[in-house]
Amino acid sequence: MNKRRRIISVLMENEPGALSRVVGLFSQRGYNIESLNVAPTEDDSLSRLTLTSVGDDLAIEQITKNLNKLIDVVKLVDLSEGSHIERELMMIKVRATGSMREEVKRSVDIFRGQIIDVTQSTYTIQLLGNSEKLSAFIDAVGETIVLEVVRTGVSGISRGEKILKL
Amino acid sequence: MEMLSGGDMLIRSLADEGVDIMFGYPGGAALHIYDAIYRQDKVKHILVRHEQAATHAADAYARVTGKVGTVLVTSGPGATNAITGIATAFMDSIPMVVISGQVPSDKIGQDAFQETDMIGVSRPIVKHSFMVQNPADIPEIVKKAYYIAASGRPGPVVIDVPKDYTAPNETYEYNYPESVSMRSYNPVQKGHSGQIKKAVNAILAAKQPVIYIGGGAIHGDTPELVTKLIKTLGYPITSTLMGLGAYPSTDDQFIGMLGMHGTYEANTAMHKSDLIFCVGARFDDRVTNALDKFCPNAKIVHIDIDPASISKTIAADIPIVGPADSVLQQMLPLIEKGKDKVDQPALESWWKSINEWRQKHGLYTKNRFDDQSEMLKPQEVVQAVYKATKGEAIVATDVGQHQMFAAQYYLFDKPRKWVTSGGLGTMGFGIPAAMGAQMAFMDETVVCITGEGSVQMCIQELSTLKQYGLPIKIININNQALGMVKQWQDMNYDGRYSEILYEDSLPDFVKLAEAYGHVGMKVTKREELMGKLEECFAMKDRVVFMDIYVDPDEHVYPMQIPLESVGDMQLSKTERTA
Ligand SMILES: Cc1ncc(C[n+]2csc(CCOP(=O)(O)OP(=O)(O)O)c2C)c(N)n1
Ligand SMILES: [Mg+2]
């Protein structure tokens, strides 16, 4: 069966220990997590967690079933099953000296990023987009000048009127 | 409104939940709770000799009664000693609540004396856990814990209670909730009717069907409903180790246990079947053998309360999520209505094959074991125990060859009589489990079938048995070795016996039993076996330790051949299936 990357979005009780149960499930059952982020929602009794994982249909089915079994998980959706929007924020610090300063700036413009901090020899750039775009940017500037990369991991939301809510 | 301290609220909540017995062991972080126990007489506390035993006893209490077992331990070593028993209950889906003391809230995270992160340590082996954050929440947490442990797919729940939250100087309004509802936890109550119709059609159309039941078939009214179904259809039924007793083992339609040490006829029938109707079992590796060779022609209908157990290892063609009893309840009228569709000639010839397999290599054919040999055979010991107890005892076991012989040769006709650690295979389970079962049913005969290896893992409980007058009968099938490991070393390691013998260090179990104030008896000869067993079971109010010496070279057969199909078995030391 072919493997695909899925984005699973989870609403869970904002309780101590809830996050460790989700993360623990993945290591316990040998599922992979590519990225994970979690933050409170507009309802402060709930947090929303988004994780991406790569697997075939059977593996993903087991992941969603086991997540649903966790008592703290209230609701979840595999966003990749429908049309959705995904975004990830990256902050990247690159060495930028001499002619590279202009070149990097051009790439930042092409990728619609922003330079958010500058020193004589570095730029810190902020970039928003889907994960592929962020990776493409790193390729474009060239790994040799990259000093540090911070990515938030994917967040996602369904398109249209569909919502994940209680 | 009544004002109670956290400790009093905790014990009072247990009483209001209907808990009559808890198994535990005190220590610093639990002292306020123990003081609360002292102040009341509704909840009886059984003082074990090791926290592992408390968990196994509570687990067995749950297995035989269908109620939730309750454990109380202190923090740190008390909590970690409970882990093996929690894992045992988790693997077998046994409802249990484990309350652990914790260091005071202001010391958490400081490596305080006897601090262990119990929530963290137990996380992968609990259904859920609660850390008390506010003493006022205790009644609600207790209510939720018992609800979660018992409902849906049952399992152990941990409540970790910081010491200061149980202190007597602060009191809170006590109010035990009548019910709970949790937005994030709503176990399925009924099966999907469309799926049920599809399942019924597939079941009725089968020509070579097998019903395969597991531990999930023990719950609620499932045993009666399964029996009704089997009697209506005339189909063969097999059971996992965990499901034994849900359907009467002495009935002709029961073809024995399946799996690694299942009967020839059950494993062969599974392999050749065209339809497997699984009720509350989980296609685990001790049943399926190699997944890619599993029952090549079978359509699979699978009822389970836990969706994650469906299509986990073996894909189900017709999955039904729901409690086995309510799903069967929905199914039975449809089966009744459609039963004329069953292809009777096909079923007859299916039974003819099964009966041929049964006669060829069944457990009761000649030569399964040599009952004329010089040394006693473990199988005949189990058969003799079966006879001496008229098949009516509650039987707890340890883990090893003796456990498999017990599963094969003690025929359970009723559910909740068979208490064994199936999923985790925990040596040391036997004595404490028998203790918990006896505590639940003081008037029943409770037998612990064990081995000289396993029995030494919780032997200290002989003392608890004495204190509470729990007259279990211990049948120690003494093969002077870690027999099951030895069997594997015989079969897979050319008989290189690595660390399975005790040299001359085995204790004199008779004297040991006597030292604890019990009766000990040693049996070495066939002629004395039955007589001594009868003597043993006649001592209604005594613990009797029967140390029965058996042939150390006996193996458990049939035994599935690794990496092959369900139906590929070693049948004896010299024969195997084609
Ligand atoms: C706690 C624990 N440790 C190790 C094992 C592995 N193991 C399974 S069976 C067995 C031998 C058991 O010996 P005994 O209790 O004498 O039973 P026998 O097989 O000889 O009947 C061992 C070591 C286990 N199941 N549980
Ligand atoms: Mg042994």
mmCIF file of C-alpha atoms in Angstrom, chain B residues 52-53 56-57 60 63 84 88 92 241-242 382 394-407 412 418-435 447-462 465 472-479 481-484 502 509 545 556:
data_model
loop_
_atom_site.group_PDB
_atom_site.id
_atom_site.type_symbol
_atom_site.label_atom_id
_atom_site.label_comp_id
_atom_site.label_asym_id
_atom_site.label_seq_id
_atom_site.Cartn_x
_atom_site.Cartn_y
_atom_site.Cartn_z
ATOM 1 C CA GLN B 52 2.499 -6.940 42.902
ATOM 2 C CA ALA B 53 0.282 -9.408 44.718
ATOM 3 C CA HIS B 56 -2.964 -9.579 40.822
ATOM 4 C CA ALA B 57 -5.436 -10.257 43.618
ATOM 5 C CA ALA B 60 -8.509 -11.850 39.799
ATOM 6 C CA ARG B 63 -12.118 -11.560 36.637
ATOM 7 C CA THR B 84 3.637 -5.655 36.688
ATOM 8 C CA THR B 88 -1.088 -7.763 33.388
ATOM 9 C CA ASP B 92 -6.158 -8.812 29.439
ATOM 10 C CA LEU B 241 -6.941 -18.894 26.206
ATOM 11 C CA MET B 242 -8.817 -15.863 27.523
ATOM 12 C CA VAL B 382 -4.503 -31.647 35.610
ATOM 13 C CA ILE B 394 -12.119 -21.668 40.055
ATOM 14 C CA VAL B 395 -8.692 -22.255 38.588
ATOM 15 C CA ALA B 396 -5.938 -19.665 38.678
ATOM 16 C CA THR B 397 -2.603 -20.410 37.063
ATOM 17 C CA ASP B 398 0.892 -19.191 36.741
ATOM 18 C CA VAL B 399 2.732 -19.160 33.441
ATOM 19 C CA GLY B 400 4.492 -21.967 31.655
ATOM 20 C CA GLN B 401 3.808 -25.521 30.592
ATOM 21 C CA HIS B 402 1.524 -26.126 33.573
ATOM 22 C CA GLN B 403 -0.647 -23.214 32.423
ATOM 23 C CA MET B 404 -1.072 -24.684 28.955
ATOM 24 C CA PHE B 405 -1.811 -28.144 30.332
ATOM 25 C CA ALA B 406 -4.401 -26.572 32.617
ATOM 26 C CA ALA B 407 -5.992 -24.778 29.643
ATOM 27 C CA PHE B 412 -14.518 -25.069 31.971
ATOM 28 C CA TRP B 418 -10.585 -19.525 34.660
ATOM 29 C CA VAL B 419 -8.085 -16.948 35.843
ATOM 30 C CA THR B 420 -4.865 -16.763 33.880
ATOM 31 C CA SER B 421 -2.483 -14.114 32.647
ATOM 32 C CA GLY B 422 -2.871 -14.457 28.898
ATOM 33 C CA GLY B 423 -1.595 -11.291 27.280
ATOM 34 C CA LEU B 424 1.362 -10.534 29.503
ATOM 35 C CA GLY B 425 2.115 -14.085 30.656
ATOM 36 C CA THR B 426 3.071 -13.009 34.149
ATOM 37 C CA MET B 427 4.829 -15.599 36.296
ATOM 38 C CA GLY B 428 3.917 -14.911 39.915
ATOM 39 C CA PHE B 429 0.265 -14.324 39.063
ATOM 40 C CA GLY B 430 -1.043 -17.631 40.385
ATOM 41 C CA ILE B 431 -1.075 -17.453 44.187
ATOM 42 C CA PRO B 432 -2.209 -13.822 44.460
ATOM 43 C CA ALA B 433 -4.836 -14.427 41.774
ATOM 44 C CA ALA B 434 -6.189 -17.455 43.617
ATOM 45 C CA MET B 435 -6.184 -15.323 46.762
ATOM 46 C CA VAL B 447 -7.162 -23.981 42.856
ATOM 47 C CA CYS B 448 -3.836 -22.491 41.849
ATOM 48 C CA ILE B 449 -2.143 -24.598 39.209
ATOM 49 C CA THR B 450 1.466 -23.529 39.214
ATOM 50 C CA GLY B 451 5.054 -24.568 38.583
ATOM 51 C CA GLU B 452 7.979 -24.633 40.974
ATOM 52 C CA GLY B 453 9.451 -21.693 39.041
ATOM 53 C CA SER B 454 6.453 -19.370 39.001
ATOM 54 C CA VAL B 455 5.272 -20.181 42.487
ATOM 55 C CA GLN B 456 8.459 -18.746 43.935
ATOM 56 C CA MET B 457 7.742 -15.372 42.371
ATOM 57 C CA CYS B 458 4.944 -14.498 44.800
ATOM 58 C CA ILE B 459 5.417 -17.213 47.411
ATOM 59 C CA GLN B 460 5.314 -14.609 50.206
ATOM 60 C CA GLU B 461 1.532 -14.482 49.844
ATOM 61 C CA LEU B 462 1.304 -17.778 51.720
ATOM 62 C CA LEU B 465 -3.522 -16.542 52.928
ATOM 63 C CA ILE B 472 -6.783 -22.057 48.329
ATOM 64 C CA LYS B 473 -5.325 -25.300 47.033
ATOM 65 C CA ILE B 474 -1.948 -25.022 45.373
ATOM 66 C CA ILE B 475 -1.111 -27.658 42.800
ATOM 67 C CA ASN B 476 2.577 -27.276 42.119
ATOM 68 C CA ILE B 477 3.375 -29.229 38.974
ATOM 69 C CA ASN B 478 7.007 -29.696 39.791
ATOM 70 C CA ASN B 479 9.110 -30.545 36.759
ATOM 71 C CA ALA B 481 12.849 -26.726 35.657
ATOM 72 C CA LEU B 482 11.580 -23.652 33.903
ATOM 73 C CA GLY B 483 9.748 -26.119 31.738
ATOM 74 C CA MET B 484 8.391 -23.901 29.020
ATOM 75 C CA TYR B 502 18.038 -24.827 39.973
ATOM 76 C CA PHE B 509 7.762 -27.034 49.630
ATOM 77 C CA PHE B 545 0.323 -27.020 49.019
ATOM 78 C CA VAL B 556 3.256 -29.177 25.519
#
